Short mmCIF file of C-alpha atoms in Angstrom, two decimals:
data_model
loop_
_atom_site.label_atom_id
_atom_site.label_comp_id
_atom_site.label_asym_id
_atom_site.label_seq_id
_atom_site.Cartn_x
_atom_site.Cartn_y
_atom_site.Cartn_z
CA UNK A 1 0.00 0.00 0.00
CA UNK A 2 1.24 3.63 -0.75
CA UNK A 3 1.92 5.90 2.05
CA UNK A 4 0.05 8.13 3.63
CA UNK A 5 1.41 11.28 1.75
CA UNK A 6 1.13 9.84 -1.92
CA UNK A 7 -2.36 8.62 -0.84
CA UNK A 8 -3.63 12.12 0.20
CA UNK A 9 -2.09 13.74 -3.03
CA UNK A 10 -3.98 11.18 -4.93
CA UNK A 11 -7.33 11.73 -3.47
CA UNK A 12 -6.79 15.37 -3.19
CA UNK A 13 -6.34 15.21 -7.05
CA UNK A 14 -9.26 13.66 -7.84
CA UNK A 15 -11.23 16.49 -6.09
CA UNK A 16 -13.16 19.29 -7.95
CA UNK A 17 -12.89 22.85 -7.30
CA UNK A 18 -14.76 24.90 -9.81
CA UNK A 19 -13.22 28.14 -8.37
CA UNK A 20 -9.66 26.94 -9.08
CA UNK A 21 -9.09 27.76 -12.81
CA UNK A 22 -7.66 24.27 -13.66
CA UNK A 23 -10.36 22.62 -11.63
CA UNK A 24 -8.56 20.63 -9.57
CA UNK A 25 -8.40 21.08 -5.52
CA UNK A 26 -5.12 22.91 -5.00
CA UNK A 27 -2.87 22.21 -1.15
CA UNK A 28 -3.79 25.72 -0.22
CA UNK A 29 -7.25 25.21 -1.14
CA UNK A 30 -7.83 22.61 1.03
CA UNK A 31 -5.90 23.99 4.02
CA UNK A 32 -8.69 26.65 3.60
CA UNK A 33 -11.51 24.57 3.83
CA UNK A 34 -10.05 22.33 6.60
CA UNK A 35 -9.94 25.91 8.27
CA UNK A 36 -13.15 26.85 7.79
CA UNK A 37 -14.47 23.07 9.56
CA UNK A 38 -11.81 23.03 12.31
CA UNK A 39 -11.16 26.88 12.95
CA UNK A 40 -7.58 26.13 12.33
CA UNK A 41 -5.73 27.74 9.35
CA UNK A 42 -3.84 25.06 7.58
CA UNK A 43 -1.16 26.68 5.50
CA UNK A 44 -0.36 24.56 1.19
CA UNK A 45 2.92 24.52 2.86
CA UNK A 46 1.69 22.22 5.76
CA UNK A 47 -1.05 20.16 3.03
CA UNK A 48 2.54 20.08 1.08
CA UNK A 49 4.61 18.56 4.03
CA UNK A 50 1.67 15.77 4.29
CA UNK A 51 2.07 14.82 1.36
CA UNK A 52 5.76 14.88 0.93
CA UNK A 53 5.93 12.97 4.32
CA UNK A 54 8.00 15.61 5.91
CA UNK A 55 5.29 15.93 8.71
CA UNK A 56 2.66 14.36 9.75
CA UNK A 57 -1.23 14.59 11.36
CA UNK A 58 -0.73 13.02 15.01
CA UNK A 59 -2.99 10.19 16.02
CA UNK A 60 -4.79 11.69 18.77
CA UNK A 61 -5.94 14.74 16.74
CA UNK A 62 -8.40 12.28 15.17
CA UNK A 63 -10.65 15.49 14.69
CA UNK A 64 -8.03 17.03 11.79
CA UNK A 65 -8.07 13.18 10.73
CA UNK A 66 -12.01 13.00 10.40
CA UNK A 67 -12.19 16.57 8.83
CA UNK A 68 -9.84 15.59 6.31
CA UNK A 69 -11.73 12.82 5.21
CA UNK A 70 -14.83 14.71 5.12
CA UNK A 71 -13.42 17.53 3.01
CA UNK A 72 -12.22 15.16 0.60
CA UNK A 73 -15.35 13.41 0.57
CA UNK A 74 -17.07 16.64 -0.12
CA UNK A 75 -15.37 17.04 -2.93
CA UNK A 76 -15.14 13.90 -4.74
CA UNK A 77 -12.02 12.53 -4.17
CA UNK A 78 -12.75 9.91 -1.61
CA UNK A 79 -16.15 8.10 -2.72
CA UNK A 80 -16.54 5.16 -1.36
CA UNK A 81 -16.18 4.12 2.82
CA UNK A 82 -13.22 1.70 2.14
CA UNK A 83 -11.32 4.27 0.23
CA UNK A 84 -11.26 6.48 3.17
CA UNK A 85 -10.18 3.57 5.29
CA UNK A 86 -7.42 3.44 2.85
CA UNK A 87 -5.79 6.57 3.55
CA UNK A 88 -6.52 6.46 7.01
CA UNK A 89 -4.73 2.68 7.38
CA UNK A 90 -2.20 4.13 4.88
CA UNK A 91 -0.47 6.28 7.55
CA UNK A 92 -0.99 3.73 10.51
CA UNK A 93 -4.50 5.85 11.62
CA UNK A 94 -7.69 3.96 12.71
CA UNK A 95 -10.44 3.04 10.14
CA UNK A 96 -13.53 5.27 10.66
CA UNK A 97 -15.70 3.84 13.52
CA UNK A 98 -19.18 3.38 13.51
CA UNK A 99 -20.03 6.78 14.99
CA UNK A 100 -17.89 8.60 12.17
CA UNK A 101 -18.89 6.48 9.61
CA UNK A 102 -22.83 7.69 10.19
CA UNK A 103 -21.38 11.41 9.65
CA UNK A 104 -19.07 10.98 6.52
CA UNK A 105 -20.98 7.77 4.73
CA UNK A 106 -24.17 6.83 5.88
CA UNK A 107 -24.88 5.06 3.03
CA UNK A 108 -22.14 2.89 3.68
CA UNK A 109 -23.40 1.21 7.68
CA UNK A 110 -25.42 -1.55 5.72
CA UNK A 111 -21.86 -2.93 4.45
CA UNK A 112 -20.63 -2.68 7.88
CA UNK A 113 -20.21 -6.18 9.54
CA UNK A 114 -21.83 -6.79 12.48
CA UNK A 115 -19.38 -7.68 15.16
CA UNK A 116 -22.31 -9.96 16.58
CA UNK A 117 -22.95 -12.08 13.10
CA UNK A 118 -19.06 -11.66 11.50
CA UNK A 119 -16.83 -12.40 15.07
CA UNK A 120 -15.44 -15.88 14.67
CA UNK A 121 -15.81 -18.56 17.86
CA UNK A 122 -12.14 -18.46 18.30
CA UNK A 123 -12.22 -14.37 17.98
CA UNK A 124 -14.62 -14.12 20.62
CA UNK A 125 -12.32 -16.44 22.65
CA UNK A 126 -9.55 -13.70 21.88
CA UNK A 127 -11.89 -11.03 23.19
CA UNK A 128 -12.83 -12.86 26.30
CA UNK A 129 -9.11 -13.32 26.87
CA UNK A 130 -8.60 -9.47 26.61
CA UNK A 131 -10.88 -8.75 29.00
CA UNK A 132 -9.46 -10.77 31.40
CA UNK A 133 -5.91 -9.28 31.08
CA UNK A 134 -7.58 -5.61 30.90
CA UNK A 135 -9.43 -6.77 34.08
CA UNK A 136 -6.54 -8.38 35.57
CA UNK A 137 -3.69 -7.32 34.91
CA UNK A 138 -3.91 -3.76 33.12
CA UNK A 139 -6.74 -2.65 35.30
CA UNK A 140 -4.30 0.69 36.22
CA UNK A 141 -3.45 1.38 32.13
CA UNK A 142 -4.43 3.87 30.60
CA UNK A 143 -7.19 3.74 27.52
CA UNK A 144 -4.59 4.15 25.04
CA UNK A 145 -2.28 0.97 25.92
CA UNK A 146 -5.63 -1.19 26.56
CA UNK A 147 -6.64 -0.04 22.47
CA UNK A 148 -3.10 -1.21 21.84
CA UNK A 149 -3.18 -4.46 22.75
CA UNK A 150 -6.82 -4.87 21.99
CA UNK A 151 -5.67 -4.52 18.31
CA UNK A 152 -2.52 -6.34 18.71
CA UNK A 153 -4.51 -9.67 19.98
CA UNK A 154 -7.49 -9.18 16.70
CA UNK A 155 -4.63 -8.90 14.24
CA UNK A 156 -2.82 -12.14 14.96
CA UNK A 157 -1.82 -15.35 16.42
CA UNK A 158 -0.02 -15.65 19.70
CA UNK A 159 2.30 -14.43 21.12
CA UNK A 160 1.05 -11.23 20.48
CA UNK A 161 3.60 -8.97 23.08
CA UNK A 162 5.83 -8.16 19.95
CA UNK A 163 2.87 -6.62 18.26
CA UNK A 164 2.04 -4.58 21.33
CA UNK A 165 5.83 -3.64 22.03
CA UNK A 166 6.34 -2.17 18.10
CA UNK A 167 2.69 -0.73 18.14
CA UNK A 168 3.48 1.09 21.79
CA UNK A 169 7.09 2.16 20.01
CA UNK A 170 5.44 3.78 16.79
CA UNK A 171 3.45 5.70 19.20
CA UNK A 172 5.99 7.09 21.18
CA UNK A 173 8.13 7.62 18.21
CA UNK A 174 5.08 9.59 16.48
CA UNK A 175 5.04 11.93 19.21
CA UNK A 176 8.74 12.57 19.46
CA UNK A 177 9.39 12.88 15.76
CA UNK A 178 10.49 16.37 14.77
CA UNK A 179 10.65 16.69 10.27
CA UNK A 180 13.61 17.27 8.77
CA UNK A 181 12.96 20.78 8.13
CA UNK A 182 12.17 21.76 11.39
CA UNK A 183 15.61 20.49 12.71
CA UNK A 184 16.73 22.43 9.79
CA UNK A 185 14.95 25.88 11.13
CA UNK A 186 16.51 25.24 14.56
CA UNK A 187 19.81 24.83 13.35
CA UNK A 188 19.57 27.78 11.07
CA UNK A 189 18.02 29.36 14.43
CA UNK A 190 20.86 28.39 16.45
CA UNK A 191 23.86 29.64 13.42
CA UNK A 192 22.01 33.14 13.07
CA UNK A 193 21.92 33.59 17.60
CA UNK A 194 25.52 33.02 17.15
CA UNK A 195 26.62 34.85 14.05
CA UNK A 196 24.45 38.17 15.15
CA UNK A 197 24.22 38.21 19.30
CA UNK A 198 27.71 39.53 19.79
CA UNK A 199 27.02 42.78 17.77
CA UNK A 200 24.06 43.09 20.22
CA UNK A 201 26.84 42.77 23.69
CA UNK A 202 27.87 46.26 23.62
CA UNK A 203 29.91 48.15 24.91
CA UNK A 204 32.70 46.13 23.42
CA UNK A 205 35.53 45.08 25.22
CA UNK A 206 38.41 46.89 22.54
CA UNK A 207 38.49 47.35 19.18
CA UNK A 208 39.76 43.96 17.89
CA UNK A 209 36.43 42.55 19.77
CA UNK A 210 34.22 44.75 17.71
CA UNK A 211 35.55 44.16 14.57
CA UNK A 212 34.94 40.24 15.54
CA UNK A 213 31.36 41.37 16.26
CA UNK A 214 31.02 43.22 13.30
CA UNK A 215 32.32 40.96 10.53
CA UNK A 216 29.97 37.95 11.93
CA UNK A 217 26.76 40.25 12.17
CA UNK A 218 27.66 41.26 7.96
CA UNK A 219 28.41 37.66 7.47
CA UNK A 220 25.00 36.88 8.80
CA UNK A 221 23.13 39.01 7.09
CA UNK A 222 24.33 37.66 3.79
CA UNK A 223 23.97 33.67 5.07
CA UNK A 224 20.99 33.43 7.14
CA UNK A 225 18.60 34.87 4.26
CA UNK A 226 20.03 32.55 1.97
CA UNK A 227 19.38 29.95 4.43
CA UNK A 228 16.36 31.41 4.80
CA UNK A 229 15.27 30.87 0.92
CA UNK A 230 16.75 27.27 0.50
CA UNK A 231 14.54 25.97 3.28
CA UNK A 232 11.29 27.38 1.50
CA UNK A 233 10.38 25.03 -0.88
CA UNK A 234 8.82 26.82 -3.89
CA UNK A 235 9.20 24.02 -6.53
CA UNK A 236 5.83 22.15 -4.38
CA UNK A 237 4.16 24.69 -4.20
CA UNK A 238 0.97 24.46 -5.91
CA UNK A 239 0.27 28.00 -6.25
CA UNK A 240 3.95 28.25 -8.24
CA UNK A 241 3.33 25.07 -10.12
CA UNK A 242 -0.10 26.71 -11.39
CA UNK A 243 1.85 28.77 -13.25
CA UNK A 244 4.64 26.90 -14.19
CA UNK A 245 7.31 28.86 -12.33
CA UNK A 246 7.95 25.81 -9.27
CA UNK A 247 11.35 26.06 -10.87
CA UNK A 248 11.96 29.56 -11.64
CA UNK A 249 15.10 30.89 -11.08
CA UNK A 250 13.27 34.76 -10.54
CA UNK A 251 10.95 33.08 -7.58
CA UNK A 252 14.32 31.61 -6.32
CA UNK A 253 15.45 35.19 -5.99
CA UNK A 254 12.60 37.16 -5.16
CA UNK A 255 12.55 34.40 -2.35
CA UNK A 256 16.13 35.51 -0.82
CA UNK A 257 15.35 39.38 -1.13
CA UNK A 258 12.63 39.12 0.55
CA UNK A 259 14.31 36.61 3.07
CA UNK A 260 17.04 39.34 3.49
CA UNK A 261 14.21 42.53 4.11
CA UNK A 262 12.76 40.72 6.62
CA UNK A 263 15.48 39.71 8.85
CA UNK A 264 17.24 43.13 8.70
CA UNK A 265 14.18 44.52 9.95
CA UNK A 266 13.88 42.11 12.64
CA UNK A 267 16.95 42.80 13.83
CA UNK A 268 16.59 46.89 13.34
CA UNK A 269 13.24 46.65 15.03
CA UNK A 270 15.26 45.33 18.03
CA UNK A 271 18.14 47.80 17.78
CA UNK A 272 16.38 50.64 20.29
CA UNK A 273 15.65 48.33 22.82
CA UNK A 274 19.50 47.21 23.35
CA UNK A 275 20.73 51.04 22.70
CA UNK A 276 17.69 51.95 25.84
CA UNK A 277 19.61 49.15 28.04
CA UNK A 278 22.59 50.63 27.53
CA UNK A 279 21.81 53.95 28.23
CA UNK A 280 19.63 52.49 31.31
CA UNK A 281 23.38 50.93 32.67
CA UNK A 282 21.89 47.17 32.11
CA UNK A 283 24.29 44.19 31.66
CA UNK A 284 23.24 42.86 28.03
CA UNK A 285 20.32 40.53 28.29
CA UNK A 286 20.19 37.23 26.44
CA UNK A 287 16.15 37.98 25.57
CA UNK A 288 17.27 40.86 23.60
CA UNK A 289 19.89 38.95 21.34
CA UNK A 290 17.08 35.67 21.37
CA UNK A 291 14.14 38.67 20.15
CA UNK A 292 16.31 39.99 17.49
CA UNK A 293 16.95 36.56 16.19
CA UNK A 294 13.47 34.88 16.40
CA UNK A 295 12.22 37.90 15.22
CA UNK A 296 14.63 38.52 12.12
CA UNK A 297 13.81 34.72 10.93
CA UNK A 298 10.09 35.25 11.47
CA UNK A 299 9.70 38.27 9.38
CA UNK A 300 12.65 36.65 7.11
CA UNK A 301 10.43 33.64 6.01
CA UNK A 302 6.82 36.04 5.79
CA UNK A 303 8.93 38.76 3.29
CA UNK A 304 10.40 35.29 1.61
CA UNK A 305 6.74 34.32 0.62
CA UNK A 306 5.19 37.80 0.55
CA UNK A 307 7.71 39.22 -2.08
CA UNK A 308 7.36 37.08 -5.09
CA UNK A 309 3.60 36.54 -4.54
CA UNK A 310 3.30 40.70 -4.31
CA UNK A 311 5.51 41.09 -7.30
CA UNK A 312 3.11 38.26 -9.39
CA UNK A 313 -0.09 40.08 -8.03
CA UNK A 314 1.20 43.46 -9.21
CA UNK A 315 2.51 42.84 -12.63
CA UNK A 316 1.15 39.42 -13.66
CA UNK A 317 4.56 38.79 -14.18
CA UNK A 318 7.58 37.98 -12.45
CA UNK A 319 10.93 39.95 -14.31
CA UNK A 320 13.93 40.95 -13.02
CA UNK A 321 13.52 44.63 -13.68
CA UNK A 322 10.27 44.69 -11.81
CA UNK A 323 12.29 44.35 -8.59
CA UNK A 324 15.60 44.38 -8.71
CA UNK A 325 16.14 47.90 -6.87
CA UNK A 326 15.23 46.05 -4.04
CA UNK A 327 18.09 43.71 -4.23
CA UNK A 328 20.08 46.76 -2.38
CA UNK A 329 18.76 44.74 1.08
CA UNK A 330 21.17 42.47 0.74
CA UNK A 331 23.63 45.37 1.10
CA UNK A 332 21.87 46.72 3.97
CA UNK A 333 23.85 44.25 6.60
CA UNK A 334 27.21 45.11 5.18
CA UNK A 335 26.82 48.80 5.13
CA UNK A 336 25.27 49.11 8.92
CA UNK A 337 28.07 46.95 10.25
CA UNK A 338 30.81 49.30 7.97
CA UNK A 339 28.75 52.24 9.39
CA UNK A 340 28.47 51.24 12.87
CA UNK A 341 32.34 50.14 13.31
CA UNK A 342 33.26 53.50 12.43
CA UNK A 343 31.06 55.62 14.42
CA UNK A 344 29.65 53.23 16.95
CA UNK A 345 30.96 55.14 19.91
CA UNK A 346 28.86 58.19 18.82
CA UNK A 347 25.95 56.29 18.70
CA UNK A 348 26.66 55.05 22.24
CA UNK A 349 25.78 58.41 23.02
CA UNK A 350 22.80 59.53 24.69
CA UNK A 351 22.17 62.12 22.77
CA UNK A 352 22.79 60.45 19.21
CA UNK A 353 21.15 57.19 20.63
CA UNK A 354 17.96 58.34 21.29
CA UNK A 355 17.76 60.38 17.80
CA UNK A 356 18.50 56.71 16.51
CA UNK A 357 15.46 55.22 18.71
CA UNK A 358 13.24 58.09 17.85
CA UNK A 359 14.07 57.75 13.97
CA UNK A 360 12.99 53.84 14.21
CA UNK A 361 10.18 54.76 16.32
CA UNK A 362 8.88 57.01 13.42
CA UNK A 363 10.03 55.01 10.32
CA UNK A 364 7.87 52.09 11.80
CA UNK A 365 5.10 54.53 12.66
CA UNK A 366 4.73 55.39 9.12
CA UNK A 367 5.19 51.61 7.47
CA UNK A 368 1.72 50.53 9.95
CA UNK A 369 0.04 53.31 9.07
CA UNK A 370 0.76 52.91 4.83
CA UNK A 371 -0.27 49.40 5.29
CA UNK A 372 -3.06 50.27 7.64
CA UNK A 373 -4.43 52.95 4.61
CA UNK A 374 -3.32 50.03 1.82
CA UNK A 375 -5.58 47.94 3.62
CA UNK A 376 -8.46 50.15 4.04
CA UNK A 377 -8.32 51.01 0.46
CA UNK A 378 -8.83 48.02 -0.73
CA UNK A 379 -11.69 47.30 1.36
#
């Protein structure tokens, strides 16, 4: 049987979506509408990592499970009961019970068999001896063990321990397991913290120490938004693939540029906090260096995805003359870390420090309220 991923993607093919202009049910399309069921905004990059197996739904949020199903149902991928067994048994999930099965397919409890009429004599002797070990001796475990070995006994001869033991060790491992990518994100996470938090550790001990500082805080903001860009996958995305630029070398681009915008603005944003503790006397705090970092990747991966989508929307087109005056970001880290080894004793400065705060202060006064007025334009 095909795994769960390439068994979603499959189904999820096979739905209509009149809206979509090549009729087909696109990743983000179906985040949306597992959204609008669950309240929870699933992402086509999170439908995407489903079906690519980087991630996956966890067993006990059997509600995501269910509304999955249901959506896909809805739309006419999954049209029978036993396919949507099949995807659910494809990724090691229960088969709809009876209870869900009168929600999603009513029309299919006739074909149900009756655990009355369809248990052998020798299964019923398996379910009499389950009781008496849930009675016995796991009367203190918890529900979740007991389903374990329920379905460890139905699914085969004895012994049936090893069954339990590698069903009870998928579990576990299903709730530790941490994708590739997102050890990828932490590591990036981690490289950036230590490229970028000694420019934050001011003042510096001598010269030699800030130049140190410096170089590693340029060097970072050259790295990290190429980092940034690789570990954004545009080539599955459906909305790229729609129009046939998954493997664009302009999206690629767009991608780091706007990768590089938004982690120098994370990391400017932060800038008049650690200039106030200085002039406050504080010893430099870890929180500020951790804010500026978390920060900088967090707006670095929104402007990675915002960019090229903005540039599509407002030209129908993506060309390298359309943006490329905004390739001067990636200049941005250089030029501040040339600027502020020069003259970063003057900015020390009360004086010359809080014109820098109060500059920052304004600049992102007027970027909310453009975007506030952009927004209320359109509406």
């Amino acid at each position: 049987m095909a795994g769960f991923g390439e068994q979603l993607r499959k189904f999820r093919q096979r739905c209509e979506d009149r809206q979509s202009p090549h009729g087909r049910l696109t990743q983000e399309k179906l985040g949306e509408l597992i959204g609008e069921e669950l309240g929870i905004y699933y992402s086509g990059a999170a439908i995407s990592d489903w079906e690519r197996g980087q991630s996956r739904i966890h067993a006990d949020h059997r509600k995501v499970l269910v509304c999955l199903v249901r959506v896909l149902h809805a739309c006419g991928g999954l049209k029978t009961l036993s396919e949507a067994n099949e995807l659910l048994e494809s990724g090691n999930y229960r088969p709809l019970n009876l209870e869900e099965t009168k929600i999603l397919f009513p029309e299919g409890i006739d074909t149900m068999p009756s655990p009355e009429s369809s248990s052998p004599p020798e299964k019923d002797e398996n379910r009499k001896g389950i009781k008496e070990i849930r009675g016995d001796f796991f009367s203190g475990a918890s529900r979740e063990f007991q389903e374990i070995v329920i379905e460890a006994k139905e699914k085969g001869p004895s012994p049936y321990w090893p069954r339990v033991l590698v069903a009870y060790m998928r579990k576990v491992s299903d709730r530790l397991s941490i994708s590739v990518t997102s050890v990828l994100w932490l590591a990036v996470w981690f490289l950036a913290w230590w490229m970028i938090g000694p420019s934050l550790r001011w003042p510096f001990v001598d010269r030699e120490s800030a130049y140190s500082a410096i170089v590693m805080y340029a060097g970072a903001t050259l790295i990290i938004p190429l980092l940034i860009g690789l570990l954004i996958n545009s080539k599955d995305s459906e909305y790229w693939k729609e129009r046939n630029l998954a493997n664009s070398t302009l999206v690629r681009l767009y991608t780091y540029q706007g990768a590089g915008i938004g982690f120098n603005l994370g990391y400017f944003f932060v800038l008049p906090f650690v200039l106030t503790r200085h002039f406050l006397d504080l010893q430099p705090s870890i929180w500020l260096e951790l804010a500026a970092v978390t920060l900088g990747l967090i707006l670095g991966n929104m402007s990675a995805r915002v960019v090229p989508h903005n540039l599509w929307v407002a030209y129908d087109r993506l060309r390298l003359a359309d943006g490329a005056i905004f390739f001067v970001a990636a200049l941005l880290g250089p030029l501040w870390a040339l600027f502020f080894f020069e003259f970063y004793s003057v900015l020390l400065r009360p004086v010359w420090g809080t014109l820098l705060i109060l500059l920052a202060v304004m600049i992102a006064v007027v970027i909310a309220a453009r975007r506030f007025g952009s927004k209320a334009g359109r509406q």
